[in-house]
Coordinates of C-alpha atoms in Angstrom, one line a residue:
M15 CA 6.1 26.9 6.6
D16 CA 4.7 24.1 4.6
S17 CA 1.0 23.7 3.2
F18 CA -0.9 21.3 1.3
L19 CA -2.8 22.1 -1.9
I20 CA -5.5 19.6 -2.4
R21 CA -7.9 19.4 -5.4
G22 CA -10.8 17.3 -4.2
G23 CA -13.7 15.6 -5.5
K24 CA -12.1 12.3 -6.7
P25 CA -12.9 8.9 -5.2
L26 CA -9.9 7.0 -3.9
H27 CA -8.4 3.8 -5.4
G28 CA -5.4 1.7 -4.6
E29 CA -3.3 0.3 -1.8
V30 CA -1.1 1.8 1.0
S31 CA 0.8 0.4 3.9
V32 CA 0.2 1.7 7.4
S33 CA 3.1 3.0 9.3
G34 CA 4.2 2.1 12.8
A35 CA 2.1 3.8 15.6
K36 CA 3.5 7.0 16.8
N37 CA 1.6 6.7 20.2
A38 CA 3.3 3.3 20.7
A39 CA 6.6 4.1 19.4
L40 CA 7.3 7.3 21.6
P41 CA 7.0 5.3 25.0
I42 CA 8.8 2.3 23.6
L43 CA 11.7 4.6 22.7
C44 CA 11.7 6.3 26.0
A45 CA 11.8 2.7 27.6
S46 CA 15.4 2.3 26.3
L47 CA 16.3 4.4 29.2
L48 CA 15.6 1.4 31.5
T49 CA 18.5 -0.7 30.4
A50 CA 22.2 -0.1 29.7
E51 CA 22.0 -2.8 26.9
P52 CA 21.2 -2.2 23.3
V53 CA 17.7 -1.8 22.2
M54 CA 16.5 -2.4 18.5
V55 CA 13.2 -0.9 17.6
T56 CA 11.6 -1.8 14.2
N57 CA 8.6 -0.3 12.4
V58 CA 9.2 3.1 13.6
P59 CA 7.6 5.8 11.7
R60 CA 9.5 8.7 10.4
L61 CA 7.7 11.7 12.1
R62 CA 8.6 15.1 13.4
D63 CA 7.5 13.8 16.9
I64 CA 9.9 10.7 16.6
N65 CA 12.8 13.2 15.7
T66 CA 12.1 15.5 18.7
C67 CA 12.1 12.2 20.9
L68 CA 15.5 11.2 19.6
R69 CA 16.8 14.6 20.0
L70 CA 15.7 14.5 23.6
L71 CA 17.2 11.1 24.3
G72 CA 20.3 12.1 22.6
S73 CA 20.7 15.3 24.6
M74 CA 20.9 13.0 27.7
G75 CA 23.6 10.9 26.3
V76 CA 21.6 7.9 24.6
Q77 CA 23.0 6.7 21.5
C78 CA 20.5 6.6 18.7
F79 CA 21.1 5.5 15.1
W80 CA 18.9 4.8 12.2
H81 CA 19.2 1.4 10.4
G82 CA 17.5 1.7 7.1
E83 CA 14.2 3.5 6.8
N84 CA 12.4 2.3 9.9
Q85 CA 14.7 0.6 12.4
L86 CA 16.3 2.4 15.3
A87 CA 19.1 1.3 17.5
L88 CA 19.3 2.9 21.1
R89 CA 21.7 2.5 23.8
A90 CA 21.4 4.3 27.1
E91 CA 24.6 3.0 28.7
E92 CA 25.5 6.2 30.3
I93 CA 23.3 9.4 30.8
S94 CA 25.3 12.5 31.0
E95 CA 22.4 14.6 32.2
P96 CA 19.0 13.3 33.2
V97 CA 17.3 16.5 32.0
A98 CA 14.5 17.1 29.6
S99 CA 14.7 20.7 28.6
Y100 CA 11.9 23.0 27.7
D101 CA 13.1 23.7 24.2
L102 CA 12.3 20.1 23.4
V103 CA 9.5 19.3 25.6
K104 CA 7.5 22.3 24.6
T105 CA 6.6 20.8 21.2
M106 CA 5.7 17.3 22.3
R107 CA 3.8 16.3 25.4
A108 CA 5.1 12.7 25.2
S109 CA 8.4 14.0 26.5
I110 CA 7.0 13.6 29.9
L111 CA 7.5 9.8 29.3
V112 CA 11.2 10.1 30.2
L113 CA 10.4 11.0 33.8
G114 CA 9.5 7.5 35.1
P115 CA 12.4 5.6 33.4
L116 CA 15.1 8.3 34.3
L117 CA 13.8 8.2 38.1
A118 CA 13.7 4.4 38.3
R119 CA 17.2 3.7 36.8
F120 CA 19.2 6.8 37.7
G121 CA 17.4 8.1 40.9
E122 CA 16.7 11.6 39.6
A123 CA 15.1 13.5 36.8
S124 CA 14.3 17.0 35.8
V125 CA 11.6 17.3 33.3
S126 CA 10.1 20.5 31.8
L127 CA 6.2 20.8 32.1
P128 CA 5.0 19.5 28.6
G129 CA 3.5 21.2 25.7
G130 CA 2.2 19.5 22.4
C131 CA -1.1 20.3 20.8
A132 CA -3.2 23.1 22.1
I133 CA -6.3 21.0 22.6
G134 CA -7.1 21.5 26.3
Q135 CA -5.9 20.8 29.8
R136 CA -3.7 17.6 29.9
P137 CA -2.3 17.6 33.5
V138 CA 0.6 15.5 34.7
D139 CA -0.7 15.5 38.3
Q140 CA -1.5 11.8 37.9
H141 CA 2.2 10.9 37.0
I142 CA 3.4 13.0 40.0
K143 CA 1.0 11.5 42.4
G144 CA 1.9 7.9 41.4
L145 CA 5.6 8.5 41.6
Q146 CA 5.2 10.2 45.0
A147 CA 3.3 7.0 46.2
M148 CA 6.3 5.1 45.1
G149 CA 8.5 7.2 47.2
A150 CA 9.7 9.9 45.0
E151 CA 10.5 13.4 46.4
I152 CA 8.9 15.8 43.8
T153 CA 9.1 19.6 43.4
I154 CA 8.0 21.9 40.7
E155 CA 10.2 24.8 40.2
K156 CA 10.4 27.4 37.4
G157 CA 8.4 25.1 35.0
Y158 CA 10.4 21.9 35.7
I159 CA 9.5 18.8 37.6
H160 CA 12.4 17.8 39.8
A161 CA 12.2 14.2 41.0
K162 CA 14.6 12.2 43.2
A163 CA 14.5 8.7 44.8
K164 CA 17.2 6.3 45.8
R165 CA 15.1 3.4 44.7
L166 CA 11.4 3.5 44.0
K167 CA 9.2 1.3 46.1
G168 CA 6.2 -0.8 45.1
A169 CA 2.9 0.9 45.9
R170 CA -0.8 0.5 45.1
I171 CA -1.8 3.5 42.8
V172 CA -5.3 4.5 42.0
T173 CA -5.5 7.3 39.3
D174 CA -8.2 9.8 39.4
M175 CA -8.8 9.6 35.7
V176 CA -7.8 7.2 32.9
T177 CA -4.4 8.5 31.6
V178 CA -2.5 6.8 28.8
T179 CA 0.9 8.6 29.4
G180 CA 0.3 8.4 33.1
T181 CA -0.1 4.6 33.0
E182 CA 2.8 4.3 30.7
N183 CA 5.0 6.3 32.9
L184 CA 4.2 4.5 36.1
M185 CA 4.5 1.2 34.5
M186 CA 8.0 2.0 33.3
A187 CA 8.9 3.2 36.7
A188 CA 7.5 0.3 38.4
A189 CA 9.5 -2.2 36.3
L190 CA 12.6 -1.4 38.3
A191 CA 11.0 -0.4 41.7
D192 CA 11.6 -2.5 44.8
G193 CA 8.5 -4.6 45.3
T194 CA 5.1 -4.9 43.6
T195 CA 3.1 -1.9 42.1
I196 CA -0.6 -2.2 41.4
I197 CA -1.9 0.5 39.0
E198 CA -5.7 0.7 39.2
N199 CA -7.9 2.7 36.8
A200 CA -5.1 2.0 34.2
A201 CA -5.4 2.9 30.5
R202 CA -6.2 0.0 28.3
E203 CA -5.2 1.4 25.0
P204 CA -3.3 -0.9 22.4
E205 CA -0.4 1.4 22.7
V206 CA -0.1 0.8 26.4
V207 CA -0.4 -2.9 25.7
D208 CA 2.4 -2.6 23.2
L209 CA 4.7 -0.9 25.6
A210 CA 3.9 -3.5 28.3
N211 CA 4.7 -6.4 25.9
M212 CA 8.2 -4.6 25.1
L213 CA 9.0 -4.2 28.8
V214 CA 8.1 -8.0 29.3
K215 CA 10.6 -8.8 26.5
M216 CA 13.1 -6.7 28.4
G217 CA 12.6 -9.0 31.4
A218 CA 9.9 -6.9 33.3
Q219 CA 7.3 -8.9 35.3
I220 CA 3.8 -7.5 34.3
E221 CA 0.3 -9.0 35.0
G222 CA -3.0 -7.7 33.8
I223 CA -1.7 -6.4 30.5
G224 CA -4.8 -4.8 28.5
T225 CA -6.9 -4.7 31.7
D226 CA -7.6 -1.6 34.0
T227 CA -5.5 -3.3 36.9
I228 CA -1.9 -3.7 36.0
T229 CA 0.4 -5.3 38.4
V230 CA 4.2 -4.9 38.2
H231 CA 6.6 -6.9 40.1
G232 CA 9.9 -4.8 40.2
V233 CA 13.3 -6.4 39.1
E234 CA 16.8 -5.4 39.7
K235 CA 17.7 -4.6 36.0
L236 CA 16.2 -5.0 32.5
N237 CA 18.0 -6.3 29.5
G238 CA 18.0 -5.0 25.8
C239 CA 15.8 -6.5 23.2
E240 CA 14.5 -6.1 19.6
Y241 CA 10.9 -5.0 19.3
Q242 CA 8.4 -4.2 16.5
V243 CA 6.0 -1.3 17.0
M244 CA 2.4 -2.0 16.3
P245 CA 0.6 -0.5 13.3
D246 CA -0.9 2.9 13.7
R247 CA -4.5 2.3 14.2
I248 CA -5.2 6.1 14.0
E249 CA -3.5 6.4 10.6
A250 CA -5.4 3.4 9.5
G251 CA -8.6 4.8 10.6
T252 CA -7.8 8.2 8.9
F253 CA -7.5 6.5 5.4
L254 CA -10.7 4.5 6.1
C255 CA -12.6 7.9 6.9
A256 CA -11.0 9.4 3.7
V257 CA -12.5 6.6 1.4
A258 CA -15.9 6.7 3.3
A259 CA -16.1 10.7 2.6
C260 CA -14.7 10.5 -1.0
G261 CA -15.9 7.1 -2.1
G262 CA -13.9 4.5 -3.9
Q263 CA -12.1 1.4 -2.9
I264 CA -8.8 1.1 -1.1
V265 CA -6.6 -1.8 0.7
L266 CA -4.6 -1.0 3.8
N267 CA -1.7 -3.3 4.4
N268 CA 0.1 -3.7 7.7
A269 CA -3.1 -2.9 9.6
D270 CA -4.2 -4.2 13.0
A271 CA -8.0 -4.3 12.9
D272 CA -8.3 -5.8 16.4
S273 CA -7.3 -2.4 17.8
M274 CA -9.8 -0.5 15.7
D275 CA -13.2 -2.0 16.8
A276 CA -14.9 1.3 17.7
T277 CA -13.7 3.0 14.5
L278 CA -14.7 0.1 12.3
E279 CA -18.2 -0.1 13.8
K280 CA -18.9 3.6 13.1
L281 CA -17.6 3.5 9.7
R282 CA -19.7 0.3 8.8
T283 CA -22.7 2.1 10.3
A284 CA -21.9 5.1 7.8
G285 CA -22.1 2.5 4.9
L286 CA -18.3 1.8 4.5
K287 CA -17.9 -1.9 3.3
I288 CA -15.0 -3.3 5.3
D289 CA -13.4 -6.7 4.9
V290 CA -10.5 -7.9 7.0
E291 CA -8.0 -10.4 5.9
G292 CA -5.3 -10.8 8.4
T293 CA -3.2 -7.6 8.4
R294 CA -5.1 -6.3 5.2
I295 CA -8.2 -4.2 5.3
H296 CA -10.3 -3.9 2.2
A297 CA -12.7 -0.8 2.3
S298 CA -15.0 0.5 -0.4
M299 CA -17.8 3.2 -0.4
Q300 CA -20.5 3.9 -3.1
G301 CA -22.5 7.0 -2.8
R302 CA -22.8 9.3 0.2
P303 CA -22.1 8.1 3.6
K304 CA -24.9 7.9 6.3
A305 CA -24.6 10.3 9.2
V306 CA -23.3 8.6 12.3
G307 CA -22.9 9.9 15.9
A308 CA -20.2 9.3 18.4
R309 CA -19.1 10.0 21.8
T310 CA -15.3 9.9 22.5
A311 CA -14.3 7.8 25.3
P312 CA -11.0 5.9 26.7
F313 CA -10.4 2.6 24.9
P314 CA -12.2 0.5 24.1
G315 CA -14.5 3.4 23.3
F316 CA -14.3 5.7 20.3
A317 CA -10.9 7.4 20.2
T318 CA -10.7 11.1 20.6
D319 CA -7.9 11.0 18.0
M320 CA -10.5 9.9 15.5
Q321 CA -13.1 12.4 16.1
A322 CA -12.1 15.2 13.7
Q323 CA -11.7 12.5 10.9
L324 CA -15.2 11.1 11.6
M325 CA -16.6 14.7 11.7
A326 CA -15.2 15.0 8.2
V327 CA -17.1 12.1 7.0
N328 CA -20.3 13.5 8.6
C329 CA -19.8 16.8 6.8
V330 CA -20.7 15.0 3.4
A331 CA -23.0 12.5 5.0
D332 CA -26.7 12.0 4.4
G333 CA -28.4 13.1 7.7
T334 CA -27.5 14.7 10.9
A335 CA -24.9 13.5 13.4
I336 CA -24.2 14.5 16.9
V337 CA -20.6 14.2 18.2
N338 CA -19.7 14.5 21.9
E339 CA -16.2 15.2 22.9
T340 CA -15.5 14.0 26.5
I341 CA -11.8 13.9 26.6
F342 CA -10.3 17.3 25.6
E343 CA -12.3 20.5 26.1
N344 CA -10.6 22.3 23.0
R345 CA -10.9 19.6 20.5
F346 CA -13.5 21.3 18.2
M347 CA -10.9 23.9 16.8
H348 CA -11.1 22.3 13.4
V349 CA -14.8 23.1 13.2
Q350 CA -14.5 26.7 12.1
E351 CA -12.2 25.7 9.4
M352 CA -14.5 23.0 8.1
V353 CA -17.2 25.6 8.0
R354 CA -15.0 27.7 5.7
L355 CA -15.3 24.7 3.2
G356 CA -19.1 24.7 3.5
A357 CA -19.8 22.4 6.2
N358 CA -23.0 22.9 8.5
I359 CA -21.8 22.4 12.0
E360 CA -23.0 24.0 15.2
I361 CA -21.2 23.7 18.5
E362 CA -22.8 23.8 22.0
G363 CA -20.2 23.1 24.8
H364 CA -18.8 19.8 24.2
T365 CA -21.4 18.8 21.6
A366 CA -21.2 19.2 17.8
V367 CA -24.2 18.8 15.6
I368 CA -23.2 18.1 11.9
K369 CA -25.7 18.4 9.2
G370 CA -24.4 16.7 6.0
V371 CA -24.3 18.6 2.8
E372 CA -24.1 17.4 -0.7
R373 CA -21.3 19.7 -1.8
L374 CA -18.3 21.3 -0.1
D375 CA -16.1 23.9 -1.7
G376 CA -12.4 24.5 -1.6
A377 CA -10.9 27.3 0.5
T378 CA -7.9 28.2 2.4
V379 CA -8.0 26.8 5.9
M380 CA -5.5 26.4 8.9
A381 CA -4.5 23.4 10.8
T382 CA -4.7 23.8 14.5
D383 CA -3.5 20.5 15.9
L384 CA -2.4 17.2 14.7
R385 CA -5.8 15.4 14.3
A386 CA -7.5 18.5 13.2
S387 CA -5.1 18.4 10.3
A388 CA -6.1 15.0 9.4
G389 CA -9.8 16.0 9.5
L390 CA -9.2 19.0 7.3
V391 CA -7.3 16.8 4.8
I392 CA -10.3 14.5 4.5
T393 CA -12.7 17.4 4.2
A394 CA -10.5 18.9 1.4
L395 CA -10.4 15.6 -0.4
A396 CA -14.2 15.4 -0.4
A397 CA -14.6 19.1 -1.4
A398 CA -14.9 20.4 -5.0
D399 CA -12.0 22.7 -6.5
E400 CA -8.8 23.4 -4.6
T401 CA -8.1 23.7 -0.8
R402 CA -5.0 25.0 0.7
I403 CA -4.3 23.8 4.3
D404 CA -1.8 25.9 6.1
R405 CA 0.5 24.9 9.1
I406 CA 0.8 21.3 7.9
Y407 CA 3.6 20.8 10.5
H408 CA 1.1 19.6 12.8
L409 CA 0.1 16.7 10.4
D410 CA 3.9 15.9 10.1
R411 CA 4.0 15.2 13.8
G412 CA 1.9 12.1 13.5
Y413 CA 1.4 11.0 9.9
D414 CA 4.4 9.4 7.9
K415 CA 4.6 10.6 4.3
M416 CA 0.7 11.5 4.3
E417 CA 0.8 13.1 0.8
E418 CA 2.8 10.3 -0.9
K419 CA 0.2 7.7 0.4
L420 CA -2.7 9.7 -0.6
R421 CA -1.2 10.2 -4.0
K422 CA -1.0 6.4 -4.3
L423 CA -4.6 6.3 -3.7
G424 CA -5.2 8.8 -6.7
A425 CA -5.6 11.9 -4.7
D426 CA -4.3 15.3 -5.9
V427 CA -2.2 16.5 -3.2
K428 CA 0.9 18.8 -3.4
R429 CA 3.2 20.0 -0.6
I430 CA 4.4 23.5 -1.0
S431 CA 7.0 25.4 1.1
E432 CA 7.2 29.1 1.6

């Protein structure tokens, strides 16, 4: 099992390029199930979750081939078995995204109830409710969702909560449905917009992209296309938090600042100087950051996927910050590990109170989920001496060559395997 050894206390300097967004690439790859024609996806990050998704698609009969470092060719001309098995789904919740496309194109699907990070309840009842409204017959037996429909019918769907994967699943299913589907209380995240834009390029008819009401006029068939995945706003935000915590001056290439308004606002409040030039973000920090509070919320609010990273900044900030987590109930599991490094954090329910300290010290800590890993990396970079972070496989699920990019910025990071 791999670990990171980080010798912190150094400011960051240099340039790195932001990879394609994991949370956009996964639904886009699943959308290849909607057509028998070839699909070429570019700017795909090389991640553990991407490999899991390709294994899942391949197990169904989808042809998947890498072309170069970040291009994927996919063709779902024939599907041998519309089943997503537990062995693959248990490690990645996004596997649920094959349910809508399989049902819409092939009329049936069996998908294991999902796993992924242990950060709280993330029910799929909104997916099921929406597909049932479109005429699907769904049963749950022995941990599997079994769905059937001769052809899905357009429907008006109002989700009980804002759900990113739910919106994506229903949008893909509606693309091939008979009639018009209206999804209300839809997620507005940039990754949802990216998927919608890809579906339009495949011939889908979608209105209200980027709003909380998405209208999809179903078509008989979709065509293949070539599509470029958007830059990863969470990876970009992670590097910005790192320089805010450690000091220094960095440049991010291939970044999408327009998708990061809430993150940029918080970091500017913390004292990070940020200049945007097209797809380049220049960021610099002198001295300690200022404490800045946050409340996580669906887009365009502050992303829950950036909560641990901002907390790392607050660990070394001047002042006291209050962070409220409103999305996932177990997303403070990184706190006890940050405390091991000398952070002063108190938890009460879904609220964390962080009193910044002038010095953190290295220790051995353990990653508990994907974004917790990123928060611990930033905390370790800001700490004196050496920190060992175990269970880095969580980080590999969502960050492409993290240690290589950090070394380009002058960080002392080593990966060790045992």
